[in-house]
Short mmCIF file of C-alpha atoms in Angstrom, two decimals:
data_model
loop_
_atom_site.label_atom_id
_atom_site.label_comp_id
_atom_site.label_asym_id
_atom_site.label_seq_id
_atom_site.Cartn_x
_atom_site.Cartn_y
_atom_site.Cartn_z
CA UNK A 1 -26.02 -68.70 2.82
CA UNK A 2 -22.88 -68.21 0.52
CA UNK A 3 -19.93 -66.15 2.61
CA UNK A 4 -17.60 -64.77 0.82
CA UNK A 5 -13.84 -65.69 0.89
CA UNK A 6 -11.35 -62.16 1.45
CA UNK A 7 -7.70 -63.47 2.70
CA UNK A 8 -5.84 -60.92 4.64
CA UNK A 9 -1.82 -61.00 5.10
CA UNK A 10 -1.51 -59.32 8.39
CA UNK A 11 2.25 -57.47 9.85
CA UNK A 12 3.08 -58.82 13.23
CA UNK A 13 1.78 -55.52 15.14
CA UNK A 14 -1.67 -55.12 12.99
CA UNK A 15 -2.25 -58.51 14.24
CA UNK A 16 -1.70 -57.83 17.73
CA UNK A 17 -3.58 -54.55 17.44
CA UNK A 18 -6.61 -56.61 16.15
CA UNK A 19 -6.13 -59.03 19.04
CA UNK A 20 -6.14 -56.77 21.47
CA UNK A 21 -8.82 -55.25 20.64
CA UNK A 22 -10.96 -58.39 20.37
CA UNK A 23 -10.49 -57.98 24.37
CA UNK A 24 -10.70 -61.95 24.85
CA UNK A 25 -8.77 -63.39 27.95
CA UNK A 26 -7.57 -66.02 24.96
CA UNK A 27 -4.71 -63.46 24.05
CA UNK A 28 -3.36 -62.44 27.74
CA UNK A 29 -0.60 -64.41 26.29
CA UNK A 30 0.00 -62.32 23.25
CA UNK A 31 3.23 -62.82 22.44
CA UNK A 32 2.83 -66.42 22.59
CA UNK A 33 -0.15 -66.60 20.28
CA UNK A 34 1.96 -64.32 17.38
CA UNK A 35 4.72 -66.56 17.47
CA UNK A 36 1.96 -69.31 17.03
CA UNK A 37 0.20 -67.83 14.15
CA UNK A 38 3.87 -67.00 12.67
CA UNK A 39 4.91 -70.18 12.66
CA UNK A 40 1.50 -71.53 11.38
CA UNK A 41 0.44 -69.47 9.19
CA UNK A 42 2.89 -66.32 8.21
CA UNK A 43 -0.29 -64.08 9.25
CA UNK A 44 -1.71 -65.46 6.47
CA UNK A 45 -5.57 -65.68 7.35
CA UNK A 46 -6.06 -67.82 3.66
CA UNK A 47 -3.13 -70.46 4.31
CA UNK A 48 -4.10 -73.83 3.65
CA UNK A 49 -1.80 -77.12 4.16
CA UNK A 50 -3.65 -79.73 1.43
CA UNK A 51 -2.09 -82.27 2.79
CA UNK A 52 -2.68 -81.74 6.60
CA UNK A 53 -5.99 -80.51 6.04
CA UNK A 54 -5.33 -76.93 8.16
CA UNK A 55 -7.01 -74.15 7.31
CA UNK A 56 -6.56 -70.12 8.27
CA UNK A 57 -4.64 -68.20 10.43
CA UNK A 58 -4.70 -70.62 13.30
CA UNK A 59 -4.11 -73.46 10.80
CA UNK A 60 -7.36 -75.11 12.51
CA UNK A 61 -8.01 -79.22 11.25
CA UNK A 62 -10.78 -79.87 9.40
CA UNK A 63 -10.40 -83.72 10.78
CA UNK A 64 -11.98 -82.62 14.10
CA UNK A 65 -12.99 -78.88 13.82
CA UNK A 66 -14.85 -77.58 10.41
CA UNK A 67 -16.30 -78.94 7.73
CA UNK A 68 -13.92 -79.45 4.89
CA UNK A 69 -17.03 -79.51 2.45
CA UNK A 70 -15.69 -82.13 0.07
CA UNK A 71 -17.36 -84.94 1.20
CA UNK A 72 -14.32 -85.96 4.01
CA UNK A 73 -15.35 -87.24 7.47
CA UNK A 74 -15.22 -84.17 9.59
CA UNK A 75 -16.47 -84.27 13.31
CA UNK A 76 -16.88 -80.06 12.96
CA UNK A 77 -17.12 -79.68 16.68
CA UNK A 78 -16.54 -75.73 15.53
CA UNK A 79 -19.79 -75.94 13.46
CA UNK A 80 -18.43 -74.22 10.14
CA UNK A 81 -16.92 -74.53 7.11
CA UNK A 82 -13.31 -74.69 6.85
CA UNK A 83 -13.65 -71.68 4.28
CA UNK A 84 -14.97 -69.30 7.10
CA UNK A 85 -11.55 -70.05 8.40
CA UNK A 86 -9.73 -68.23 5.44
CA UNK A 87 -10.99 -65.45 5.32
CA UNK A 88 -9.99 -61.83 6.74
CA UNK A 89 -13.31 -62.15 9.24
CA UNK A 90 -11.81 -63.72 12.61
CA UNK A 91 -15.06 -63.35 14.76
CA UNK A 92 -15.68 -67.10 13.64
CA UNK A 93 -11.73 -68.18 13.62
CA UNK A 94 -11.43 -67.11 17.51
CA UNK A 95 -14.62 -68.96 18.69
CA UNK A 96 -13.49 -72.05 17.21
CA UNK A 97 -9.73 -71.09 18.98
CA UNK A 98 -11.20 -70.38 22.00
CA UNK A 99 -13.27 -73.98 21.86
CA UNK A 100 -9.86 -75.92 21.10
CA UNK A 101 -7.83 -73.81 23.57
CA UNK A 102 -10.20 -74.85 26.48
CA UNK A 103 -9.84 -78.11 25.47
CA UNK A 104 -5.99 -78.91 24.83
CA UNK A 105 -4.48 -75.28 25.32
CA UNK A 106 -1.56 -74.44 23.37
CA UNK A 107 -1.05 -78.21 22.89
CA UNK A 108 -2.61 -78.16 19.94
CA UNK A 109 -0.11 -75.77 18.36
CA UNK A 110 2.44 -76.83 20.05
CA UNK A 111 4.24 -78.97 17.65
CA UNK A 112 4.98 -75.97 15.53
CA UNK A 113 6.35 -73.61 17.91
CA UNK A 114 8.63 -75.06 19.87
#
């Protein structure tokens, strides 16, 4: 089951039009989550840090979260590949958010937006 890879560069308020109309309690705190993906990611739903190993908008680990496919030691507790991550598609990108936000909140961003 090949999916293909189409990157999207979103503007701040496309992004938070998508958001909102995802409808998910996860972006009550809108403005917080666009300065997130800002700083992560410059609404760039392809980024990749190589040497961090963070993938997509969210700039979600593939130590812990998907599966980096290159033979690295990956726990994938999101149950994809890291490529589903880049990709303009962010059904899969906000279940995997929504599985590390229950778990550490915006602690696991936090580094990179304060």
């Amino acid at each position: 089951n090949v999916k293909h890879v189409f990157p999207k560069v979103y503007n701040r308020c496309d992004l938070a039009q998508e958001l909102v109309r995802r409808d998910s309690p996860l972006f009550q705190d809108l403005n917080t989550w666009l300065c997130v993906i800002q700083r992560e990611s410059s609404y760039n739903t392809s980024a990749h840090n190589v040497y961090n190993g963070d993938h997509g908008l969210f700039q979600i680990n593939d130590q812990y979260w998907c599966d980096p496919q290159n033979g690295k030691y990956s726990a994938n507790a999101c149950a994809m590949p890291c490529t589903y991550l880049r990709d303009d598609d962010l059904t899969d990108d906000i279940q995997c958010v929504k599985q590390i936000f229950n778990i550490h909140g915006f602690k696991a961003w936090y580094k990179n937006f304060i």
